[in-house]
Amino acid sequence: MANAPVEFDQRKLFDQSNPLLKATLTNILSFSNDVAGGLGTLLEFLKVLKIFLQSIKDPIALILLPAIDQLIDAIEDLKNIGFGTLTVWPWEAGQLESGIDTTKAQESLRALIVALNDVNPEQLRWNQKTNEFQSIENLGDRDQLKQQTGMSFNFSAYSNISLEGDNVIVAKSLDDTWVNDTLNTIYNYINPKEWEEGDNSAKRIINSLNESFKFRTLTPSQFVSTVNSSFDDPNDPQKPVGSGDYVAFVGFFAFPTHHALRDMINALLKFFSNFLDNVTDLVDDKVSDIELGHPLVISGLETELKIATNEAQNDVDNEITDAGLDIKDAQDEQDEAGADVNVQSVEMDRIQNIIEDARSKASTYADQITRHRDRITELEKELLSLPDTVSTQQDIARESNLLSIAQQNLREQTIVMREYARQYGNESVKAKNLGGVFDEKVEKLKQLEAKKSALEEKRENTNLDTTVLKKKFYTLDNTTKRDLSKLDPQREYVFRNSGPDSNIGVATGTSVIIPMFKEGDLIQQGHVFNDYTAEVVKHVEIRVKGNQIISNKVKVRKPRGSIKENTSPAEGDINVPPIISLDGKQLDTFGGLKVGSGIQGSRDALNFPMFAPKNPDVPNTSPGVKFIATINSGDVKLQNVLPFSSSEKLNNSIYENTSTINKPAFQLMMENFVESLTVGTPIVHNFFVSSSLSETEIPVNPWKRLAWTAFPGMGVMPCIKSVKIDGKEIKKQDIKTQLFKQVKKTKSSKDIEYESMKKITIEVGRMANNGDIEDYPSQFIRVPQSTVLNENLQVPITAYKMEGSASQLPNWKFTRIQDLFPIYGKVLDRIVDKLEYAKDLASGKLDDFDKTIQWFEDTVRDLKKLNEEIQELLLFLASGLDKTGFYTASFSGNDGVNGFKSKLSNAKIKNKNTEPIREFALEPVVVNRIGGDGQEVQAEVLRLVPQEPDENAPTEELLSWSDLDSLKYSGGFVFYAQGNDTKLLDKFLLTSGLKKVEDKENPQAQITQDSDATGDAGTTGTDLAEVTSLLENIQPEVDKIEIEQTGFINDDVFIQANGAETVRKDTQIKITFKNQQGLLTDDEKQTIKNAKGNDFIFDTDMQYGSIFPCTTTDASIGNVILSKDNFETATPLNYSVQPIKRTITINDQEEEIIDSIIIKPQNDLEGLTTYKLKVKTSILSTTNQRLKEEFTTSIGFRIAATTVLDIGLE
Amino acid sequence: MSDEIIFEENKIRNVQLENVLQKTLEFNKKYLEYLEIKLQELKQQRDELNG
């Protein structure tokens, strides 16, 4: 259809006298009024709207434009409100209980040993050192024994005798084989692997029992400690830091059973959908990462095996050869220098010639090897491209053959060279004709020969066969670190499994291997009674540098228990059991009793993966974002901060460069840059002269690195104290708006354009031990020539980020309201969309019919969609979050993180004991019984008798965290904001319904039952009963019910409803509430204030949200009901309630209260019909008091007859 | 003890937001009604113009 060229008269279209439009505009007013009331942000909007309403000519254009702009801003603002959140869920932070109660198993084991070994139970004891059970005998008091025997019992010669107190104890080992047999049986029984492959019913039962413990537990105390520790987590860059004003909201739940937890999670899921990203169906099968420490071997195995296999001797041999060659080379040098050489023996000459010959041959063979290798590589390349592969393959085979011959020859010559070098060395020693310079070398040679013979001797005595290893395997306590000294300390090696089913970890550039876990391995820490087990999903990699483990990450599932961390110094052996593979084939050769089988068995045992647990969390720092800035000596403020990029250097012209700053990619890069500037991040530059952080200064030794847990509290570490844009503290939401200055919008401009970029300033601070960021000493900022411009700064400033060892603590994140309630964000988005549309309409862009019709059609469709979504959201909101066992508190302070932590730790939990559980007692009761003779006799028996509940028992009690330790299923979340963000969090808490407007923060009723009160309520507290009785005076009641005055249109004049005649069909109904506050004396008011707070509102102030008009014909629904038949049926009212606000002054503060509301019938009322209104008592005041009594209009009001005006025939 | 924090079981319900949305809904309904009438009017005008 062709576009009709018509004049588009907007004014005509939106004729102000159109009653429908007027009604719509009235609704806009009411809408904005509510938005303002609810969100507290749109008062300005209202004012503007009112002014324009008074002087309208083109109502839509004039009113909507400014109003809509403000509405958009307010809603966008609301959507982007964000703050720090921390969630602590039991399935993340909790622990899995070890499946079985091992203490019972231990007791059973002892009993078993006692029974089978026929020892006195009191004389049986477990020897920690030898890892065996022993029977002990107390010989008696040391002093008495000395008198009797004359022996002093200083025990040096008697390792089986020890002192316990003053008593002399003799310990005797039990029969070894028997103990090992017993332990082995039990070990196998407790091994989870055995259960999984359970082949008998007992094992299957144990397995299923164990599985029932799969749920992680977390007590409320653990919740608190996890929250508090998360503030100290060195690996969490998002954590809040520092002191100053804060606002926090903490919610937690605590339950005794897993089922209750599941129920709670469902409720939370409904309310905060986005909180629960990681719900794992609450059955723990998720994969998590663990970090392990140094690889271990059974103590002594490595060295003993080397001796037994001659490896150690070979090593010494090689050293001897090298020493011999050394001597010879030194001699040669002296010969060449024409020094006065000592006389060489003939034998030495002969040896020298042989060595020279071997050297020259070895060099030839080495050349041949290189040549053959190169040729083979070439041929292999050819093989890939040539069609005829047969001859090439033959060539390769020939070359390979030649290569191996050359290699064999080289080996022979090397052996010759070494053997004769040794002999040469020995001959030199014999000839004793070497000068002083050789003495040292000769001495070394002698020592090496001695070492070799010692090793030979040791080898004779080494018995790898049996008992030594079997005991060690049992406990695996006796471990040492795997020798990684053959690795080049300068290089970093990455070990990975050599194949998918291989336990051998290899790294490029070394022949050293490290046994690693493979997929499916069950791993365990602790021995018979394990502390930790898990199943390996993947042993990711082991990074080694400088003989230290940089990282050793294993992905596991089904973890049980927790790993005990090693706290011994890095140089020493670990002081907790190692983490081992439970089903290592390498240990099979030990047989059923784990008895070693010689060298091969020991070699296999060497390939058994076994690791130390990691040391406690050590932060790793790595360079993060780099930036440039203008730096001045003695000034802690870094000006004109810009990101550093080696490819594209930014300079100061960028601030006004509109072509660049309007590029989305540049904007995004700047936004990301600003976001990465987290307060507390360590920063490094040469001009910060006291800096202690540089990559080379980070100690590689992890134990020394542990000192870095104090980092960044080491006092002088510069870090980001604040980030400002254009001198204003940065806000976390909408960085783009803060960073870029927008071109002033005209009516016609639609796209946002930017005219300049604002400047970023960073203030340098230093982080103190308590987490506060203090001032950085300005004298430590020294710049050559006292100042350097950002663009001239050659080396950028580096901000470091923490990473490395994975922390088990949950991480803080920045959450926005739209993340928390996605549906909420969606609806807000859609509203904004619609408003943008409305703006187009109002700005007169729709300049022809077709466009206008299209606009109307689109709007109608979208509005319907929006309505559906709002209804969905309403449904969600109406269900609320109301669960027993879910506790919340919001609190604030001015002492930052430390204040929060201490308040949280000391918080109390109010336990409402509304229905006390009945107690029962065992009491003697006389009953009739049939005796042995068949006669009825009376007998006294004990029965459970219910006790009368204690009338005086408190219905509420305050508990501390530890009182809730029996509630093992807990968790919760924290919203925390500091500084600028506190207002945002407050706003969020109000708008999300988490905190009610009328909520005073932790209203603390100073209620005491102090009987010696002096009467001065202000200082001594208040009697609860008295306050309750006084509060009755402010219980609300209906004051009056009014309808709109007859004969006037929309003039907002209301008159008494009861008895009114000829009332308008479309009347609104106004309900006004009152209370009896006038009856309270000043003293009585003070008493209430003492209990309820100084800003207690005595005026009637209703929660208009508690008013539910009856919206159907069912008169039993709602608490405000309109009826024409004495409440047999109801006349439907609109759901919405319009509050009438009034401002009062309390303590010089203006407060808005609501003491009357207006409701509307859904449809026009019937003419000549009398209506009555009923108000039920379930309406609440803001003091949470119900109405004193139900109210009904006795006569009601009568509607006028239908007129021409009503049917629109004016 | 005025500094003591007390955790309580509270019903979390956002009545204010509910009210705002309820109002939005009502406003939208009215607005829809208005738009639909205007749409009809416009269509009628267009038809008249196009003969």
Short mmCIF file of C-alpha atoms in Angstrom, two decimals, chain A residues 810-1077:
data_model
loop_
_atom_site.label_atom_id
_atom_site.label_comp_id
_atom_site.label_asym_id
_atom_site.label_seq_id
_atom_site.Cartn_x
_atom_site.Cartn_y
_atom_site.Cartn_z
CA PRO A 810 34.64 -19.39 47.94
CA ASN A 811 35.34 -16.31 45.88
CA TRP A 812 33.76 -12.90 46.09
CA LYS A 813 32.06 -11.61 43.04
CA PHE A 814 30.40 -8.44 41.93
CA THR A 815 26.73 -9.00 41.39
CA ARG A 816 24.12 -6.74 39.91
CA ILE A 817 20.44 -6.84 40.63
CA GLN A 818 19.72 -8.11 37.14
CA ASP A 819 22.13 -10.99 37.73
CA LEU A 820 20.44 -11.87 40.94
CA PHE A 821 16.90 -11.73 39.66
CA PRO A 822 17.16 -12.33 35.92
CA ILE A 823 13.44 -12.09 35.38
CA TYR A 824 13.46 -8.72 37.08
CA GLY A 825 16.18 -7.44 34.76
CA LYS A 826 14.28 -8.78 31.76
CA VAL A 827 11.10 -6.96 32.65
CA LEU A 828 12.98 -3.76 33.36
CA ASP A 829 14.67 -4.08 29.98
CA ARG A 830 11.35 -4.43 28.30
CA ILE A 831 9.92 -1.45 30.11
CA VAL A 832 12.90 0.61 28.96
CA ASP A 833 12.31 -0.64 25.44
CA LYS A 834 8.72 0.48 25.54
CA LEU A 835 9.65 3.83 26.92
CA GLU A 836 12.14 4.35 24.13
CA TYR A 837 9.36 3.59 21.74
CA ALA A 838 7.09 6.05 23.44
CA LYS A 839 9.83 8.63 23.07
CA ASP A 840 9.92 8.14 19.34
CA LEU A 841 6.23 8.66 19.25
CA ALA A 842 6.38 11.74 21.37
CA SER A 843 9.24 13.29 19.47
CA GLY A 844 7.10 13.22 16.35
CA LYS A 845 9.19 10.80 14.38
CA LEU A 846 6.20 8.93 13.15
CA ASP A 847 5.42 11.12 10.22
CA ASP A 848 3.02 9.06 8.19
CA PHE A 849 0.07 6.84 8.70
CA ASP A 850 1.71 3.59 7.84
CA LYS A 851 4.53 4.16 10.28
CA THR A 852 2.09 5.24 12.94
CA ILE A 853 -0.14 2.25 12.41
CA GLN A 854 2.89 0.00 12.50
CA TRP A 855 3.99 1.66 15.70
CA PHE A 856 0.61 1.14 17.31
CA GLU A 857 0.50 -2.48 16.24
CA ASP A 858 4.00 -3.18 17.51
CA THR A 859 3.32 -1.42 20.74
CA VAL A 860 0.08 -3.28 21.33
CA ARG A 861 1.83 -6.60 20.71
CA ASP A 862 4.82 -5.78 22.88
CA LEU A 863 2.75 -4.33 25.63
CA LYS A 864 0.75 -7.53 25.82
CA LYS A 865 3.97 -9.49 26.02
CA LEU A 866 5.26 -7.17 28.70
CA ASN A 867 2.09 -7.64 30.68
CA GLU A 868 2.52 -11.38 30.57
CA GLU A 869 6.03 -11.04 31.86
CA ILE A 870 5.02 -8.68 34.60
CA GLN A 871 2.37 -11.13 35.69
CA GLU A 872 5.01 -13.84 35.78
CA LEU A 873 7.26 -11.63 37.86
CA LEU A 874 4.41 -10.76 40.18
CA LEU A 875 3.72 -14.40 40.72
CA PHE A 876 7.36 -14.92 41.59
CA LEU A 877 7.44 -11.97 43.94
CA ALA A 878 4.21 -12.91 45.65
CA SER A 879 5.63 -16.29 46.63
CA GLY A 880 8.44 -14.45 48.47
CA LEU A 881 11.02 -16.25 50.51
CA ASP A 882 9.56 -17.45 53.72
CA LYS A 883 11.24 -20.50 55.12
CA THR A 884 11.69 -21.73 58.62
CA GLY A 885 15.37 -22.12 59.23
CA PHE A 886 16.38 -19.19 57.06
CA TYR A 887 17.84 -16.38 59.11
CA THR A 888 18.83 -12.93 57.98
CA ALA A 889 20.34 -9.80 59.46
CA SER A 890 21.45 -6.59 57.90
CA PHE A 891 23.96 -4.45 59.64
CA SER A 892 26.43 -1.70 59.06
CA GLY A 893 29.37 -0.04 60.68
CA ASN A 894 32.28 2.27 60.11
CA ASP A 895 35.09 -0.13 60.88
CA GLY A 896 35.31 -1.98 57.57
CA VAL A 897 36.16 -5.61 57.04
CA ASN A 898 37.48 -6.18 60.54
CA GLY A 899 34.38 -4.69 62.10
CA PHE A 900 32.17 -6.84 59.93
CA LYS A 901 34.07 -9.98 60.81
CA SER A 902 33.89 -9.33 64.49
CA LYS A 903 30.19 -8.46 64.35
CA LEU A 904 29.41 -11.58 62.37
CA SER A 905 31.38 -13.82 64.73
CA ASN A 906 29.61 -12.39 67.75
CA ALA A 907 26.14 -12.30 66.25
CA LYS A 908 23.29 -14.08 67.98
CA ILE A 909 20.56 -16.12 66.41
CA LYS A 910 17.02 -15.67 67.62
CA ASN A 911 15.41 -19.03 68.14
CA LYS A 912 11.66 -18.83 68.37
CA ASN A 913 10.51 -21.66 70.51
CA THR A 914 6.84 -21.16 69.77
CA GLU A 915 5.86 -24.78 70.13
CA PRO A 916 8.15 -26.27 72.71
CA ILE A 917 8.68 -29.98 72.30
CA ARG A 918 7.05 -31.89 75.06
CA GLU A 919 9.45 -33.50 77.39
CA PHE A 920 9.02 -36.99 78.74
CA ALA A 921 10.39 -38.51 81.89
CA LEU A 922 10.71 -42.07 83.09
CA GLU A 923 8.54 -42.36 86.14
CA PRO A 924 7.42 -45.32 88.23
CA VAL A 925 3.84 -46.26 87.49
CA VAL A 926 1.74 -48.92 89.19
CA VAL A 927 0.08 -51.34 86.78
CA ASN A 928 -2.05 -54.45 87.13
CA ARG A 929 -0.47 -57.65 85.92
CA ILE A 930 -1.32 -61.29 85.84
CA GLY A 931 1.11 -63.00 88.19
CA GLY A 932 2.61 -66.47 87.86
CA ASP A 933 -0.29 -67.93 89.76
CA GLY A 934 -2.78 -66.46 87.33
CA GLN A 935 -3.87 -63.88 89.87
CA GLU A 936 -3.88 -60.19 89.11
CA VAL A 937 -1.18 -58.40 91.05
CA GLN A 938 -0.04 -54.82 91.20
CA ALA A 939 3.46 -54.09 89.95
CA GLU A 940 5.51 -50.96 89.68
CA VAL A 941 7.10 -50.30 86.31
CA LEU A 942 8.88 -47.37 84.72
CA ARG A 943 7.00 -45.57 82.00
CA LEU A 944 7.56 -42.53 79.85
CA VAL A 945 5.32 -39.85 81.26
CA PRO A 946 4.78 -36.58 79.40
CA GLN A 947 5.81 -33.54 81.43
CA GLU A 948 3.77 -30.42 81.71
CA PRO A 949 5.40 -27.71 79.61
CA ASP A 950 7.14 -25.09 81.64
CA GLU A 951 4.93 -22.04 81.55
CA ASN A 952 7.86 -19.81 82.25
CA ALA A 953 10.09 -21.30 79.60
CA PRO A 954 11.23 -18.55 77.28
CA THR A 955 9.56 -18.65 73.86
CA GLU A 956 12.52 -16.85 72.38
CA GLU A 957 16.15 -17.36 73.09
CA LEU A 958 19.34 -15.96 71.68
CA LEU A 959 21.84 -18.55 70.56
CA SER A 960 25.41 -18.21 69.48
CA TRP A 961 26.89 -19.88 66.42
CA SER A 962 28.41 -22.77 68.30
CA ASP A 963 25.03 -23.61 69.82
CA LEU A 964 23.97 -24.63 66.33
CA ASP A 965 26.79 -27.09 65.74
CA SER A 966 24.38 -29.99 65.57
CA LEU A 967 22.79 -28.43 62.48
CA LYS A 968 25.19 -29.78 59.95
CA TYR A 969 23.45 -28.62 56.82
CA SER A 970 23.96 -24.93 56.63
CA GLY A 971 25.15 -22.30 54.21
CA GLY A 972 24.26 -18.82 53.14
CA PHE A 973 25.37 -15.68 51.47
CA VAL A 974 26.73 -12.23 52.18
CA PHE A 975 26.05 -8.98 50.39
CA TYR A 976 28.71 -6.54 51.35
CA ALA A 977 29.35 -2.99 50.22
CA GLN A 978 31.83 -0.42 51.33
CA GLY A 979 32.30 3.30 50.73
CA ASN A 980 30.32 4.55 47.78
CA ASP A 981 28.68 1.22 47.26
CA THR A 982 26.92 1.25 50.63
CA LYS A 983 24.13 3.48 49.33
CA LEU A 984 23.67 1.19 46.39
CA LEU A 985 23.41 -1.87 48.56
CA ASP A 986 20.92 -0.15 50.81
CA LYS A 987 18.88 0.74 47.77
CA PHE A 988 19.09 -2.80 46.53
CA LEU A 989 18.03 -4.27 49.85
CA LEU A 990 15.00 -2.00 49.84
CA THR A 991 14.00 -2.58 46.26
CA SER A 992 14.52 -6.31 46.40
CA GLY A 993 12.40 -6.63 49.50
CA LEU A 994 15.28 -8.07 51.54
CA LYS A 995 15.10 -5.09 53.84
CA LYS A 996 11.89 -3.29 54.54
CA VAL A 997 11.69 0.47 54.43
CA GLU A 998 10.29 0.57 57.88
CA ASP A 999 12.99 -1.75 59.18
CA LYS A 1000 15.17 -0.03 61.64
CA GLU A 1001 18.54 -1.60 61.50
CA ASN A 1002 18.53 -4.22 64.20
CA PRO A 1003 16.01 -2.51 66.42
CA GLN A 1004 17.26 -3.33 69.83
CA ALA A 1005 14.56 -3.22 72.37
CA GLN A 1006 16.26 -2.38 75.61
CA ILE A 1007 13.94 -4.64 77.41
CA THR A 1008 14.86 -5.81 80.84
CA GLN A 1009 12.89 -7.29 83.64
CA ASP A 1010 14.98 -5.26 86.03
CA SER A 1011 12.94 -5.01 89.17
CA ASP A 1012 14.93 -2.27 90.78
CA ALA A 1013 14.20 0.14 87.97
CA THR A 1014 14.18 3.62 89.31
CA GLY A 1015 11.41 4.72 87.10
CA ASP A 1016 13.70 6.57 84.82
CA ALA A 1017 12.94 4.50 81.80
CA GLY A 1018 15.51 6.27 79.72
CA THR A 1019 18.40 4.74 81.55
CA THR A 1020 17.23 1.57 83.15
CA GLY A 1021 15.22 -0.16 80.47
CA THR A 1022 11.58 -0.90 80.06
CA ASP A 1023 9.08 -3.47 81.11
CA LEU A 1024 8.00 -5.49 78.09
CA ALA A 1025 4.44 -5.91 79.35
CA GLU A 1026 4.13 -2.18 79.88
CA VAL A 1027 5.33 -1.42 76.36
CA THR A 1028 2.97 -3.98 74.89
CA SER A 1029 0.08 -2.46 76.76
CA LEU A 1030 1.02 1.08 75.72
CA LEU A 1031 1.36 -0.01 72.11
CA GLU A 1032 -2.34 -0.93 72.11
CA ASN A 1033 -3.02 2.79 71.92
CA ILE A 1034 -1.46 3.02 68.51
CA GLN A 1035 -3.23 -0.04 67.15
CA PRO A 1036 -4.86 1.17 63.93
CA GLU A 1037 -8.58 1.20 63.20
CA VAL A 1038 -10.78 2.48 60.41
CA ASP A 1039 -11.54 6.15 60.89
CA LYS A 1040 -13.85 6.75 57.95
CA ILE A 1041 -14.88 5.53 54.54
CA GLU A 1042 -15.57 8.11 51.86
CA ILE A 1043 -16.77 8.28 48.29
CA GLU A 1044 -16.28 10.98 45.68
CA GLN A 1045 -18.61 13.92 45.94
CA THR A 1046 -21.59 13.62 43.64
CA GLY A 1047 -21.88 16.05 40.77
CA PHE A 1048 -18.21 16.83 40.35
CA ILE A 1049 -15.88 15.12 37.97
CA ASN A 1050 -12.42 14.10 39.10
CA ASP A 1051 -12.20 16.84 41.62
CA ASP A 1052 -10.85 14.62 44.36
CA VAL A 1053 -13.38 15.79 46.90
CA PHE A 1054 -14.47 12.93 49.11
CA ILE A 1055 -17.46 12.84 51.40
CA GLN A 1056 -18.65 10.41 54.05
CA ALA A 1057 -19.86 7.23 52.33
CA ASN A 1058 -22.28 5.95 54.90
CA GLY A 1059 -25.75 7.15 53.92
CA ALA A 1060 -24.61 8.98 50.78
CA GLU A 1061 -27.11 9.08 47.90
CA THR A 1062 -26.76 9.56 44.13
CA VAL A 1063 -23.17 8.51 44.15
CA ARG A 1064 -21.22 8.42 40.87
CA LYS A 1065 -21.00 5.04 39.19
CA ASP A 1066 -17.25 5.37 38.80
CA THR A 1067 -16.59 6.58 42.30
CA GLN A 1068 -13.35 5.81 44.02
CA ILE A 1069 -13.51 4.77 47.64
CA LYS A 1070 -11.23 6.27 50.23
CA ILE A 1071 -10.45 4.54 53.52
CA THR A 1072 -8.82 6.52 56.31
CA PHE A 1073 -7.22 4.92 59.35
CA LYS A 1074 -6.55 6.33 62.80
CA ASN A 1075 -5.21 5.33 66.20
CA GLN A 1076 -5.42 6.53 69.80
CA GLN A 1077 -1.95 8.02 70.08
#
